[in-house]
């Protein structure tokens, strides 16, 4: 019993033994920790696990080598692709350049084709203008002669009636009236004979050209399938007599006094500008371009009236139609020379002086100076124009300048009127209407044929003559306004035949009230509003009078 106690006592006092790690796979003592499982393994299993590690390492190395090769191959392939891309871009650029050149070639061809068609159109327009002008001139001359023959027939009937009644006073009046008209009748018949002779000389050529034109139109457009529609439409339209009657009725409607514009000086010539965009009045009241004006500038009235003063001063007046705005235009001209007329086309002013025509913009800046260097062409006395040409008069001649090239186009000489003193003029229906202060008439001249076709007033006009005609203007209704310097009135006559429509003022009597004049001069027609307006300038009262159409 004593040994047992002793043994138990000694075992309880000894330190505990360190435990030995065993292999996870077998019961052998472990020699290390495996790299994959992080568990204790014996030497045999540990070597296997290490071998797997190196095998994995080799696989990774192989994969790295493969990746490196692929990366290099990718870089090489990317370089090739980049080169191919650059080559493709270059090709595209070359293709774009080729397309650009092709577009330019096509554009040039298009311009050439358009130019050729424009030339054809110009030739056709010129031919049409020439043929229609000749025919219109002949038609006008024939109608004048027809009216003259009617007057002669009426005269014979009235003479027979007076003789039958034994009214010697009426017979004397009729004979004296016809005696005064014989010169006009003879001139009308001479013009008609000359026009008919010229027409017969050109008839064969016109027929041939018209045949060529008809074949050209047939080739280009073919026969119209709607000819029957045109005929049906024509049957329901108004007759020419009805149209003429309505036109005559509108022409007979008089203009009435609207208002007056008071001025500081006597105005001589007038012109209307309907487009004043791009020009303003500065703080001093001077017309300048909008880009050179200050913030306090004011837009020009539109439309505006441009007037020259009798005393000439050093500027033109630029006015609103109602007179609320009054500005100055300092033009680059010789102000020592008188101004004998004004013309305006879009935003260009044509200022006529005895030696030349100066062209300026609305601010007065000179654009060009035109002089008709023509033998026998004296001082300029009047100016007018249409959209294509500007016309200036001197003696019995009218010179025409192209607004496109500024070159002289033609000179019209009225050989029938060797002693004429042609003045200011207007255009209407391809004709020039020009005043003649020697013969106290207004002559109607065809622009295309350069032929004198009529002189107003005629036997049917209701007037014997104008009382020193100074200026003319035409409105949209075909009414010709004539200012009579010595008659102190403004006549409204039909622009096509010169028949008297109505009169502003009292002929032969000076007056200062509304609708009365003292030596009226410049005329201008204002369009663009609800009603056309006629502006009359006259020296006597230092003001403009404005008349409005009904």
PDB file of N, CA and C in Angstrom, residues 71-126:
ATOM      1  N   UNK A  71       0.914  38.750 -76.083  1.00  0.00           N
ATOM      2  CA  UNK A  71       0.972  40.208 -76.005  1.00  0.00           C
ATOM      3  C   UNK A  71       1.850  40.790 -77.100  1.00  0.00           C
ATOM      4  N   UNK A  72       2.995  40.122 -77.313  1.00  0.00           N
ATOM      5  CA  UNK A  72       3.877  40.600 -78.382  1.00  0.00           C
ATOM      6  C   UNK A  72       3.202  40.479 -79.741  1.00  0.00           C
ATOM      7  N   UNK A  73       2.549  39.253 -79.916  1.00  0.00           N
ATOM      8  CA  UNK A  73       1.834  39.078 -81.173  1.00  0.00           C
ATOM      9  C   UNK A  73       0.719  40.118 -81.329  1.00  0.00           C
ATOM     10  N   UNK A  74       0.041  40.435 -80.189  1.00  0.00           N
ATOM     11  CA  UNK A  74      -1.038  41.420 -80.237  1.00  0.00           C
ATOM     12  C   UNK A  74      -0.507  42.791 -80.593  1.00  0.00           C
ATOM     13  N   UNK A  75       0.661  43.113 -79.975  1.00  0.00           N
ATOM     14  CA  UNK A  75       1.252  44.412 -80.303  1.00  0.00           C
ATOM     15  C   UNK A  75       1.631  44.487 -81.780  1.00  0.00           C
ATOM     16  N   UNK A  76       2.217  43.362 -82.245  1.00  0.00           N
ATOM     17  CA  UNK A  76       2.580  43.353 -83.665  1.00  0.00           C
ATOM     18  C   UNK A  76       1.349  43.465 -84.551  1.00  0.00           C
ATOM     19  N   UNK A  77       0.305  42.701 -84.129  1.00  0.00           N
ATOM     20  CA  UNK A  77      -0.918  42.758 -84.932  1.00  0.00           C
ATOM     21  C   UNK A  77      -1.563  44.139 -84.842  1.00  0.00           C
ATOM     22  N   UNK A  78      -1.508  44.740 -83.647  1.00  0.00           N
ATOM     23  CA  UNK A  78      -2.049  46.087 -83.508  1.00  0.00           C
ATOM     24  C   UNK A  78      -1.274  47.078 -84.353  1.00  0.00           C
ATOM     25  N   UNK A  79       0.033  46.900 -84.418  1.00  0.00           N
ATOM     26  CA  UNK A  79       0.836  47.772 -85.279  1.00  0.00           C
ATOM     27  C   UNK A  79       0.440  47.620 -86.732  1.00  0.00           C
ATOM     28  N   UNK A  80       0.209  46.374 -87.134  1.00  0.00           N
ATOM     29  CA  UNK A  80      -0.229  46.137 -88.506  1.00  0.00           C
ATOM     30  C   UNK A  80      -1.614  46.728 -88.743  1.00  0.00           C
ATOM     31  N   UNK A  81      -2.488  46.561 -87.727  1.00  0.00           N
ATOM     32  CA  UNK A  81      -3.823  47.139 -87.853  1.00  0.00           C
ATOM     33  C   UNK A  81      -3.761  48.661 -87.912  1.00  0.00           C
ATOM     34  N   UNK A  82      -2.872  49.234 -87.084  1.00  0.00           N
ATOM     35  CA  UNK A  82      -2.710  50.694 -87.122  1.00  0.00           C
ATOM     36  C   UNK A  82      -2.233  51.152 -88.477  1.00  0.00           C
ATOM     37  N   UNK A  83      -1.265  50.425 -89.024  1.00  0.00           N
ATOM     38  CA  UNK A  83      -0.790  50.786 -90.357  1.00  0.00           C
ATOM     39  C   UNK A  83      -1.909  50.647 -91.387  1.00  0.00           C
ATOM     40  N   UNK A  84      -2.681  49.547 -91.223  1.00  0.00           N
ATOM     41  CA  UNK A  84      -3.803  49.367 -92.138  1.00  0.00           C
ATOM     42  C   UNK A  84      -4.837  50.476 -91.955  1.00  0.00           C
ATOM     43  N   UNK A  85      -5.069  50.860 -90.682  1.00  0.00           N
ATOM     44  CA  UNK A  85      -6.001  51.958 -90.427  1.00  0.00           C
ATOM     45  C   UNK A  85      -5.516  53.254 -91.035  1.00  0.00           C
ATOM     46  N   UNK A  86      -4.216  53.504 -90.842  1.00  0.00           N
ATOM     47  CA  UNK A  86      -3.679  54.735 -91.440  1.00  0.00           C
ATOM     48  C   UNK A  86      -3.787  54.695 -92.954  1.00  0.00           C
ATOM     49  N   UNK A  87      -3.539  53.511 -93.502  1.00  0.00           N
ATOM     50  CA  UNK A  87      -3.673  53.387 -94.954  1.00  0.00           C
ATOM     51  C   UNK A  87      -5.126  53.606 -95.380  1.00  0.00           C
ATOM     52  N   UNK A  88      -6.058  53.073 -94.565  1.00  0.00           N
ATOM     53  CA  UNK A  88      -7.472  53.256 -94.894  1.00  0.00           C
ATOM     54  C   UNK A  88      -7.873  54.727 -94.812  1.00  0.00           C
ATOM     55  N   UNK A  89      -7.394  55.406 -93.748  1.00  0.00           N
ATOM     56  CA  UNK A  89      -7.676  56.846 -93.621  1.00  0.00           C
ATOM     57  C   UNK A  89      -7.122  57.608 -94.804  1.00  0.00           C
ATOM     58  N   UNK A  90      -5.901  57.240 -95.202  1.00  0.00           N
ATOM     59  CA  UNK A  90      -5.279  57.905 -96.344  1.00  0.00           C
ATOM     60  C   UNK A  90      -6.115  57.684 -97.605  1.00  0.00           C
ATOM     61  N   UNK A  91      -6.582  56.413 -97.754  1.00  0.00           N
ATOM     62  CA  UNK A  91      -7.420  56.136 -98.913  1.00  0.00           C
ATOM     63  C   UNK A  91      -8.702  56.962 -98.868  1.00  0.00           C
ATOM     64  N   UNK A  92      -9.297  57.050 -97.651  1.00  0.00           N
ATOM     65  CA  UNK A  92     -10.510  57.844 -97.521  1.00  0.00           C
ATOM     66  C   UNK A  92     -10.244  59.312 -97.858  1.00  0.00           C
ATOM     67  N   UNK A  93      -9.099  59.795 -97.384  1.00  0.00           N
ATOM     68  CA  UNK A  93      -8.766  61.182 -97.695  1.00  0.00           C
ATOM     69  C   UNK A  93      -8.575  61.369 -99.196  1.00  0.00           C
ATOM     70  N   UNK A  94      -7.892  60.389 -99.776  1.00  0.00           N
ATOM     71  CA  UNK A  94      -7.716  60.468-101.222  1.00  0.00           C
ATOM     72  C   UNK A  94      -9.058  60.399-101.936  1.00  0.00           C
ATOM     73  N   UNK A  95      -9.946  59.503-101.435  1.00  0.00           N
ATOM     74  CA  UNK A  95     -11.277  59.417-102.023  1.00  0.00           C
ATOM     75  C   UNK A  95     -12.040  60.733-101.836  1.00  0.00           C
ATOM     76  N   UNK A  96     -11.930  61.353-100.636  1.00  0.00           N
ATOM     77  CA  UNK A  96     -12.610  62.620-100.383  1.00  0.00           C
ATOM     78  C   UNK A  96     -12.088  63.710-101.310  1.00  0.00           C
ATOM     79  N   UNK A  97     -10.766  63.712-101.508  1.00  0.00           N
ATOM     80  CA  UNK A  97     -10.187  64.697-102.426  1.00  0.00           C
ATOM     81  C   UNK A  97     -10.691  64.466-103.854  1.00  0.00           C
ATOM     82  N   UNK A  98     -10.780  63.189-104.218  1.00  0.00           N
ATOM     83  CA  UNK A  98     -11.310  62.880-105.547  1.00  0.00           C
ATOM     84  C   UNK A  98     -12.759  63.337-105.673  1.00  0.00           C
ATOM     85  N   UNK A  99     -13.554  63.077-104.611  1.00  0.00           N
ATOM     86  CA  UNK A  99     -14.943  63.513-104.638  1.00  0.00           C
ATOM     87  C   UNK A  99     -15.045  65.033-104.669  1.00  0.00           C
ATOM     88  N   UNK A 100     -14.131  65.697-103.942  1.00  0.00           N
ATOM     89  CA  UNK A 100     -14.148  67.155-103.950  1.00  0.00           C
ATOM     90  C   UNK A 100     -13.833  67.690-105.341  1.00  0.00           C
ATOM     91  N   UNK A 101     -12.820  67.073-105.965  1.00  0.00           N
ATOM     92  CA  UNK A 101     -12.491  67.495-107.323  1.00  0.00           C
ATOM     93  C   UNK A 101     -13.648  67.224-108.274  1.00  0.00           C
ATOM     94  N   UNK A 102     -14.287  66.061-108.074  1.00  0.00           N
ATOM     95  CA  UNK A 102     -15.429  65.727-108.912  1.00  0.00           C
ATOM     96  C   UNK A 102     -16.560  66.720-108.705  1.00  0.00           C
ATOM     97  N   UNK A 103     -16.801  67.099-107.431  1.00  0.00           N
ATOM     98  CA  UNK A 103     -17.855  68.078-107.148  1.00  0.00           C
ATOM     99  C   UNK A 103     -17.549  69.416-107.790  1.00  0.00           C
ATOM    100  N   UNK A 104     -16.278  69.815-107.728  1.00  0.00           N
ATOM    101  CA  UNK A 104     -15.890  71.074-108.353  1.00  0.00           C
ATOM    102  C   UNK A 104     -16.085  71.013-109.866  1.00  0.00           C
ATOM    103  N   UNK A 105     -15.726  69.877-110.452  1.00  0.00           N
ATOM    104  CA  UNK A 105     -15.921  69.722-111.900  1.00  0.00           C
ATOM    105  C   UNK A 105     -17.400  69.806-112.261  1.00  0.00           C
ATOM    106  N   UNK A 106     -18.228  69.120-111.457  1.00  0.00           N
ATOM    107  CA  UNK A 106     -19.666  69.142-111.726  1.00  0.00           C
ATOM    108  C   UNK A 106     -20.219  70.549-111.550  1.00  0.00           C
ATOM    109  N   UNK A 107     -19.750  71.228-110.480  1.00  0.00           N
ATOM    110  CA  UNK A 107     -20.196  72.600-110.260  1.00  0.00           C
ATOM    111  C   UNK A 107     -19.814  73.508-111.424  1.00  0.00           C
ATOM    112  N   UNK A 108     -18.596  73.327-111.925  1.00  0.00           N
ATOM    113  CA  UNK A 108     -18.157  74.135-113.062  1.00  0.00           C
ATOM    114  C   UNK A 108     -19.008  73.840-114.293  1.00  0.00           C
ATOM    115  N   UNK A 109     -19.274  72.537-114.519  1.00  0.00           N
ATOM    116  CA  UNK A 109     -20.124  72.175-115.649  1.00  0.00           C
ATOM    117  C   UNK A 109     -21.522  72.778-115.490  1.00  0.00           C
ATOM    118  N   UNK A 110     -22.034  72.748-114.233  1.00  0.00           N
ATOM    119  CA  UNK A 110     -23.353  73.320-113.980  1.00  0.00           C
ATOM    120  C   UNK A 110     -23.366  74.810-114.266  1.00  0.00           C
ATOM    121  N   UNK A 111     -22.308  75.504-113.845  1.00  0.00           N
ATOM    122  CA  UNK A 111     -22.225  76.931-114.117  1.00  0.00           C
ATOM    123  C   UNK A 111     -22.162  77.203-115.612  1.00  0.00           C
ATOM    124  N   UNK A 112     -21.398  76.385-116.321  1.00  0.00           N
ATOM    125  CA  UNK A 112     -21.308  76.577-117.770  1.00  0.00           C
ATOM    126  C   UNK A 112     -22.656  76.342-118.440  1.00  0.00           C
ATOM    127  N   UNK A 113     -23.358  75.290-117.984  1.00  0.00           N
ATOM    128  CA  UNK A 113     -24.676  75.007-118.558  1.00  0.00           C
ATOM    129  C   UNK A 113     -25.635  76.162-118.258  1.00  0.00           C
ATOM    130  N   UNK A 114     -25.630  76.617-116.982  1.00  0.00           N
ATOM    131  CA  UNK A 114     -26.498  77.740-116.630  1.00  0.00           C
ATOM    132  C   UNK A 114     -26.147  78.976-117.440  1.00  0.00           C
ATOM    133  N   UNK A 115     -24.836  79.190-117.637  1.00  0.00           N
ATOM    134  CA  UNK A 115     -24.406  80.353-118.420  1.00  0.00           C
ATOM    135  C   UNK A 115     -24.916  80.253-119.855  1.00  0.00           C
ATOM    136  N   UNK A 116     -24.827  79.041-120.431  1.00  0.00           N
ATOM    137  CA  UNK A 116     -25.310  78.864-121.795  1.00  0.00           C
ATOM    138  C   UNK A 116     -26.813  79.095-121.875  1.00  0.00           C
ATOM    139  N   UNK A 117     -27.558  78.550-120.889  1.00  0.00           N
ATOM    140  CA  UNK A 117     -28.997  78.768-120.896  1.00  0.00           C
ATOM    141  C   UNK A 117     -29.332  80.245-120.677  1.00  0.00           C
ATOM    142  N   UNK A 118     -28.530  80.921-119.824  1.00  0.00           N
ATOM    143  CA  UNK A 118     -28.745  82.351-119.620  1.00  0.00           C
ATOM    144  C   UNK A 118     -28.529  83.117-120.919  1.00  0.00           C
ATOM    145  N   UNK A 119     -27.483  82.725-121.669  1.00  0.00           N
ATOM    146  CA  UNK A 119     -27.245  83.388-122.949  1.00  0.00           C
ATOM    147  C   UNK A 119     -28.410  83.165-123.903  1.00  0.00           C
ATOM    148  N   UNK A 120     -28.897  81.904-123.942  1.00  0.00           N
ATOM    149  CA  UNK A 120     -30.053  81.617-124.798  1.00  0.00           C
ATOM    150  C   UNK A 120     -31.252  82.456-124.359  1.00  0.00           C
ATOM    151  N   UNK A 121     -31.457  82.536-123.030  1.00  0.00           N
ATOM    152  CA  UNK A 121     -32.577  83.314-122.521  1.00  0.00           C
ATOM    153  C   UNK A 121     -32.426  84.787-122.869  1.00  0.00           C
ATOM    154  N   UNK A 122     -31.183  85.295-122.781  1.00  0.00           N
ATOM    155  CA  UNK A 122     -30.945  86.690-123.134  1.00  0.00           C
ATOM    156  C   UNK A 122     -31.251  86.948-124.600  1.00  0.00           C
ATOM    157  N   UNK A 123     -30.805  86.007-125.455  1.00  0.00           N
ATOM    158  CA  UNK A 123     -31.091  86.172-126.877  1.00  0.00           C
ATOM    159  C   UNK A 123     -32.601  86.135-127.136  1.00  0.00           C
ATOM    160  N   UNK A 124     -33.286  85.212-126.459  1.00  0.00           N
ATOM    161  CA  UNK A 124     -34.737  85.119-126.645  1.00  0.00           C
ATOM    162  C   UNK A 124     -35.409  86.387-126.141  1.00  0.00           C
ATOM    163  N   UNK A 125     -34.990  86.864-124.944  1.00  0.00           N
ATOM    164  CA  UNK A 125     -35.580  88.086-124.401  1.00  0.00           C
ATOM    165  C   UNK A 125     -35.309  89.275-125.313  1.00  0.00           C
ATOM    166  N   UNK A 126     -34.065  89.342-125.823  1.00  0.00           N
ATOM    167  CA  UNK A 126     -33.730  90.445-126.722  1.00  0.00           C
ATOM    168  C   UNK A 126     -34.571  90.395-127.987  1.00  0.00           C
TER     169      UNK A 126
END
